[in-house]
Every structure is written in C-alpha cells, then in structure tokens.
Tab-separated table of C-alpha atoms in Angstrom:
chain	number	residue	atom	x	y	z
A	97	UNK	CA	15.625	-2.644	-1.582
A	98	UNK	CA	13.636	-4.924	-3.811
A	99	UNK	CA	12.032	-3.443	-6.869
A	100	UNK	CA	8.715	-4.274	-8.431
A	101	UNK	CA	8.363	-2.826	-11.908
A	102	UNK	CA	4.740	-2.266	-12.772
A	103	UNK	CA	3.479	-1.360	-16.224
A	104	UNK	CA	1.910	0.502	-17.756
A	105	UNK	CA	2.075	3.540	-15.474
A	106	UNK	CA	-1.276	4.750	-16.766
A	107	UNK	CA	-4.036	3.665	-19.130
A	108	UNK	CA	-6.926	5.561	-20.659
A	109	UNK	CA	-9.471	3.193	-22.144
A	110	UNK	CA	-13.019	3.103	-23.439
A	111	UNK	CA	-15.736	1.549	-21.310
A	112	UNK	CA	-16.192	-2.100	-22.272
A	113	UNK	CA	-12.571	-2.693	-23.219
A	114	UNK	CA	-10.392	-5.268	-21.527
A	115	UNK	CA	-7.376	-4.147	-19.495
A	116	UNK	CA	-4.088	-5.874	-18.824
A	117	UNK	CA	-1.298	-4.792	-16.499
A	118	UNK	CA	1.733	-6.596	-15.167
A	119	UNK	CA	4.433	-6.567	-12.562
A	120	UNK	CA	7.961	-7.925	-12.802
A	121	UNK	CA	10.848	-8.322	-10.416
A	122	UNK	CA	14.434	-9.489	-10.452
A	123	UNK	CA	13.729	-11.379	-7.204
A	124	UNK	CA	11.530	-14.350	-6.455
A	125	UNK	CA	8.346	-13.705	-4.510
A	126	UNK	CA	6.330	-16.183	-2.463
A	127	UNK	CA	3.053	-14.321	-2.778
A	128	UNK	CA	1.676	-11.802	-5.213
A	129	UNK	CA	-1.107	-9.418	-4.314
A	130	UNK	CA	-3.147	-6.959	-6.325
A	131	UNK	CA	-4.658	-3.901	-4.648
A	132	UNK	CA	-6.931	-1.163	-5.913
A	133	UNK	CA	-6.921	2.374	-4.566
A	134	UNK	CA	-9.938	4.585	-5.134
A	135	UNK	CA	-9.377	8.356	-5.056
A	136	UNK	CA	-8.965	9.604	-1.495
A	137	UNK	CA	-8.924	6.112	-0.008
A	138	UNK	CA	-6.429	3.494	1.088
A	139	UNK	CA	-5.617	0.439	-1.059
A	140	UNK	CA	-8.006	-2.501	-0.876
A	141	UNK	CA	-6.972	-6.075	-1.633
A	142	UNK	CA	-8.468	-7.494	-4.847
A	143	UNK	CA	-6.697	-10.802	-5.353
A	144	UNK	CA	-4.023	-12.782	-3.518
A	145	UNK	CA	-1.862	-15.430	-5.219
A	146	UNK	CA	0.156	-17.990	-3.286
A	147	UNK	CA	1.501	-20.560	-5.756
A	148	UNK	CA	3.531	-20.305	-8.950
A	149	UNK	CA	1.231	-20.718	-11.934
A	150	UNK	CA	-1.889	-19.987	-9.905
A	151	UNK	CA	-4.693	-18.298	-11.834
A	152	UNK	CA	-7.381	-16.674	-9.703
A	153	UNK	CA	-10.510	-14.738	-10.611
A	154	UNK	CA	-12.617	-12.266	-8.680
A	155	UNK	CA	-15.596	-11.263	-10.812
A	156	UNK	CA	-14.260	-9.527	-13.914
A	157	UNK	CA	-10.718	-9.575	-12.532
A	158	UNK	CA	-8.230	-12.347	-13.219
A	159	UNK	CA	-4.685	-12.514	-11.902
A	160	UNK	CA	-1.859	-14.988	-12.374
A	161	UNK	CA	1.266	-15.821	-10.416
A	162	UNK	CA	4.057	-16.284	-12.943
A	163	UNK	CA	5.790	-19.638	-13.271
A	164	UNK	CA	9.199	-18.075	-12.604
A	165	UNK	CA	7.762	-16.447	-9.439
A	166	UNK	CA	9.191	-13.167	-10.679
A	167	UNK	CA	6.087	-11.761	-12.309
A	168	UNK	CA	2.329	-11.440	-12.128
A	169	UNK	CA	-0.388	-9.952	-14.254
A	170	UNK	CA	-3.895	-8.617	-13.714
A	171	UNK	CA	-6.632	-8.557	-16.338
A	172	UNK	CA	-9.905	-6.685	-16.096
A	173	UNK	CA	-12.569	-7.684	-18.580
A	174	UNK	CA	-15.312	-5.424	-19.930
A	175	UNK	CA	-14.218	-2.332	-17.976
A	176	UNK	CA	-16.793	-0.052	-16.386
A	177	UNK	CA	-16.435	3.513	-15.047
A	178	UNK	CA	-16.100	2.366	-11.427
A	179	UNK	CA	-12.909	0.496	-12.363
A	180	UNK	CA	-11.177	3.880	-12.306
A	181	UNK	CA	-8.391	4.041	-9.755
A	182	UNK	CA	-4.799	3.055	-9.127
A	183	UNK	CA	-3.926	-0.633	-9.198
A	184	UNK	CA	-0.902	-1.819	-7.261
A	185	UNK	CA	0.897	-5.103	-7.389
A	186	UNK	CA	2.691	-6.182	-4.242
A	187	UNK	CA	4.738	-9.159	-3.199
A	188	UNK	CA	6.160	-10.936	-0.197
A	189	UNK	CA	9.602	-12.479	-0.210
A	190	UNK	CA	10.439	-14.853	2.639
A	191	UNK	CA	11.296	-12.827	5.715
A	192	UNK	CA	10.567	-9.485	4.059
A	193	UNK	CA	7.778	-7.041	4.405
A	194	UNK	CA	5.380	-6.277	1.572
A	195	UNK	CA	6.945	-4.549	-1.453
A	196	UNK	CA	4.724	-2.479	-3.764
A	197	UNK	CA	4.965	-1.670	-7.432
A	198	UNK	CA	4.647	1.923	-8.605
A	199	UNK	CA	0.991	1.532	-9.565
A	200	UNK	CA	-1.066	1.671	-12.758
A	201	UNK	CA	-3.514	4.544	-12.998
A	202	UNK	CA	-6.602	3.443	-14.889
A	203	UNK	CA	-8.994	5.910	-16.461
A	204	UNK	CA	-12.187	4.737	-18.162
A	205	UNK	CA	-14.077	6.840	-20.671
A	206	UNK	CA	-17.832	6.179	-20.595
B	144	UNK	CA	-17.014	1.078	14.382
B	145	UNK	CA	-14.517	-1.693	13.692
B	146	UNK	CA	-11.695	-0.983	11.315
B	147	UNK	CA	-8.608	1.115	10.945
B	148	UNK	CA	-8.719	4.871	11.227
B	149	UNK	CA	-6.206	7.658	10.750
B	150	UNK	CA	-6.160	11.215	12.006
B	151	UNK	CA	-5.935	13.879	10.929
B	152	UNK	CA	-6.992	13.273	7.315
B	153	UNK	CA	-5.299	16.482	6.189
B	154	UNK	CA	-2.476	18.446	7.793
B	155	UNK	CA	-0.500	21.484	6.740
B	156	UNK	CA	2.593	22.328	8.747
B	157	UNK	CA	5.808	24.280	8.453
B	158	UNK	CA	9.379	23.126	8.079
B	159	UNK	CA	10.935	22.309	11.422
B	160	UNK	CA	7.713	21.634	13.302
B	161	UNK	CA	6.907	18.365	14.991
B	162	UNK	CA	3.910	16.488	13.621
B	163	UNK	CA	2.263	13.309	14.852
B	164	UNK	CA	-0.006	11.195	12.696
B	165	UNK	CA	-2.323	8.823	14.513
B	166	UNK	CA	-3.418	5.324	13.570
B	167	UNK	CA	-5.947	3.192	15.441
B	168	UNK	CA	-7.226	-0.309	14.658
B	169	UNK	CA	-9.950	-2.284	16.378
B	170	UNK	CA	-9.127	-5.806	15.146
B	171	UNK	CA	-6.332	-6.477	17.666
B	172	UNK	CA	-4.002	-7.156	14.736
B	173	UNK	CA	-0.454	-7.862	15.856
B	174	UNK	CA	1.246	-6.108	12.968
B	175	UNK	CA	0.944	-2.457	12.074
B	176	UNK	CA	2.674	-0.539	9.306
B	177	UNK	CA	3.303	2.989	8.120
B	178	UNK	CA	3.746	3.717	4.407
B	179	UNK	CA	4.210	6.877	2.441
B	180	UNK	CA	2.831	7.253	-1.064
B	181	UNK	CA	4.565	9.495	-3.577
B	182	UNK	CA	3.999	9.834	-7.278
B	183	UNK	CA	6.077	7.301	-9.169
B	184	UNK	CA	7.137	5.409	-6.039
B	185	UNK	CA	4.031	3.505	-5.089
B	186	UNK	CA	3.915	2.821	-1.357
B	187	UNK	CA	7.145	2.652	0.610
B	188	UNK	CA	7.391	1.219	4.078
B	189	UNK	CA	8.562	3.639	6.755
B	190	UNK	CA	8.269	1.582	9.948
B	191	UNK	CA	6.407	-1.454	11.139
B	192	UNK	CA	5.558	-3.073	14.433
B	193	UNK	CA	5.134	-6.758	15.200
B	194	UNK	CA	3.517	-6.181	18.594
B	195	UNK	CA	3.285	-3.647	21.382
B	196	UNK	CA	6.721	-2.251	22.207
B	197	UNK	CA	8.304	-3.936	19.147
B	198	UNK	CA	9.094	-1.721	16.175
B	199	UNK	CA	11.470	-1.942	13.245
B	200	UNK	CA	12.639	0.165	10.339
B	201	UNK	CA	11.312	-0.185	6.843
B	202	UNK	CA	12.679	1.102	3.571
B	203	UNK	CA	12.556	4.858	4.312
B	204	UNK	CA	12.732	5.439	8.120
B	205	UNK	CA	14.939	8.553	8.271
B	206	UNK	CA	13.228	11.562	9.831
B	207	UNK	CA	10.446	9.501	11.426
B	208	UNK	CA	9.851	8.068	14.891
B	209	UNK	CA	7.244	5.517	15.945
B	210	UNK	CA	6.007	4.022	19.162
B	211	UNK	CA	3.537	1.326	20.078
B	212	UNK	CA	2.603	1.315	23.717
B	213	UNK	CA	-0.788	-0.262	22.991
B	214	UNK	CA	-1.660	-2.900	20.408
B	215	UNK	CA	-4.362	-0.773	18.821
B	216	UNK	CA	-2.371	2.439	18.317
B	217	UNK	CA	0.682	3.153	16.187
B	218	UNK	CA	1.507	6.869	15.995
B	219	UNK	CA	4.055	8.221	13.520
B	220	UNK	CA	6.008	11.352	14.483
B	221	UNK	CA	7.978	13.664	12.264
B	222	UNK	CA	10.265	15.300	14.810
B	223	UNK	CA	11.321	18.164	12.537
B	224	UNK	CA	9.273	18.179	9.354
B	225	UNK	CA	10.960	18.819	6.007
B	226	UNK	CA	9.435	19.620	2.614
B	227	UNK	CA	10.520	16.212	1.323
B	228	UNK	CA	8.126	14.667	3.836
B	229	UNK	CA	5.152	16.143	2.009
B	230	UNK	CA	3.271	12.989	1.068
B	231	UNK	CA	0.220	10.853	1.690
B	232	UNK	CA	0.732	8.566	4.667
B	233	UNK	CA	-1.070	5.255	5.050
B	234	UNK	CA	-1.314	3.085	8.094
B	235	UNK	CA	-2.099	-0.620	7.725
B	236	UNK	CA	-2.539	-3.615	9.997
B	237	UNK	CA	-2.498	-7.396	9.679
B	238	UNK	CA	-2.470	-10.534	11.797
B	239	UNK	CA	0.951	-11.642	10.619
B	240	UNK	CA	3.791	-10.251	8.462
B	241	UNK	CA	2.536	-11.915	5.282
B	242	UNK	CA	-1.195	-11.814	5.993
B	243	UNK	CA	-3.542	-9.447	4.208
B	244	UNK	CA	-2.896	-5.865	5.181
B	245	UNK	CA	-5.868	-3.582	5.722
B	246	UNK	CA	-5.236	0.069	5.029
B	247	UNK	CA	-6.555	3.201	6.644
B	248	UNK	CA	-7.912	6.100	4.553
B	249	UNK	CA	-4.626	8.013	4.625
B	250	UNK	CA	-3.347	11.372	5.882
B	251	UNK	CA	-2.354	13.981	3.344
B	252	UNK	CA	0.531	15.966	4.852
B	253	UNK	CA	1.885	19.169	3.353
B	254	UNK	CA	5.069	20.699	4.722
B	255	UNK	CA	5.561	24.325	3.701
C-alpha cells in the first residue's frame, strides 16, 4: 500500500514555541489533509489542501501542499497547552481511499 | 443527537470469541469506513462501504467481516478474535470517497 512518512514521531515543546511537522510520500497525492486527535477521541479535520502550492491557515495553524504533490507540512505558531494531541497527515490519490501518516504526538509544557 | 457514534467504547474479550463493534451515523452519508489505530501505524483502513449493501476491502481486512443493510449502520465483526486484533477501532463517514471524513469516538478492544 501507499506510505505516508510523517515526522517527527513526537515533540515535547515549551508553551509559546512554534511547531513544524511534515509528511512525505513516494506517490503523488491530489489532496492533503491534516487531522488532530485529542486523547480518547477520534481525529478531527484541521485543514484540507486541494492544489499543489496551496497555503492555508486556520487560526494559528498553517499548512501547505507541496509543489511536487508528494509532501505537505503543518506549522503551529505560539503553541498553547490545548494543542496537545496527535496530529495526522492524510492524503487522497485518485481512485484510492484516504491514507494516513503515522502521526506526530505533540506535548506542550506550560 | 446528530453525528457518528460507536459502541461499545471499551470491550475486553478472549481469543476465539466473536465480537461485533457498532457504528451509527445520522447524516445519511453514503460512505462509511472502519479503521484500526495501532502505535506506529497511524490509522489503517479495514473495510469501507460506498452505500447500503456495497462493501469493499481496505488495507488490512483479514479476520474482519462487515455488513451494511442500512445506510446509517456499519457493524464490524471479528469472527474469531485474536490478540493481534487488540487495537482502537474508529468508524468514519463521508458524503463521497474523497470528501471530509468524520470520525466516531473509537472503540478500545482488548483481546486476551
């Protein structure tokens, strides 16, 4: 199956710091999605990207669809304790179901 | 309440037993999905359904059975549970195959 390599696997940061995580693939994707999973809950969509080069923001979150269509990144600015959780990238290839990365576990120290 | 629900939220069973996990959505979404979440693997698709009475295999279907007699329900059955099926199971639904998927709260299954 298709692989999405997400890094880093985990991050432990100080409140107020900026965060960056990324996702890469050997295959081209038509859409890139970023989800957040709070403890004990299902993933919730944060940002959806539909065009190569697209840069989209949602509050303190910014995500970009890579020009090659094989990567995407997510930035979180000025982290706060409620940013804690697991962040997943996911992508759609034409005709395929959604493929998820392995997740980045974010921990924020107040 | 509208949304997607899963039951039970927690289940402990023994090897060899049959277990059914339930998923119910109130949006009339056409597509429904079952994923399992394991450390280091993210979410992996087990089965999906495009409509009532239409189901198809995902990435890791072995050992699982699904049915979809009604649009709103998509139960997942482990016919003979194994320890390797210990996992957190998520159901999701969407209008189309590439539309936003909305996830349920998950079922944590432990097979002893």
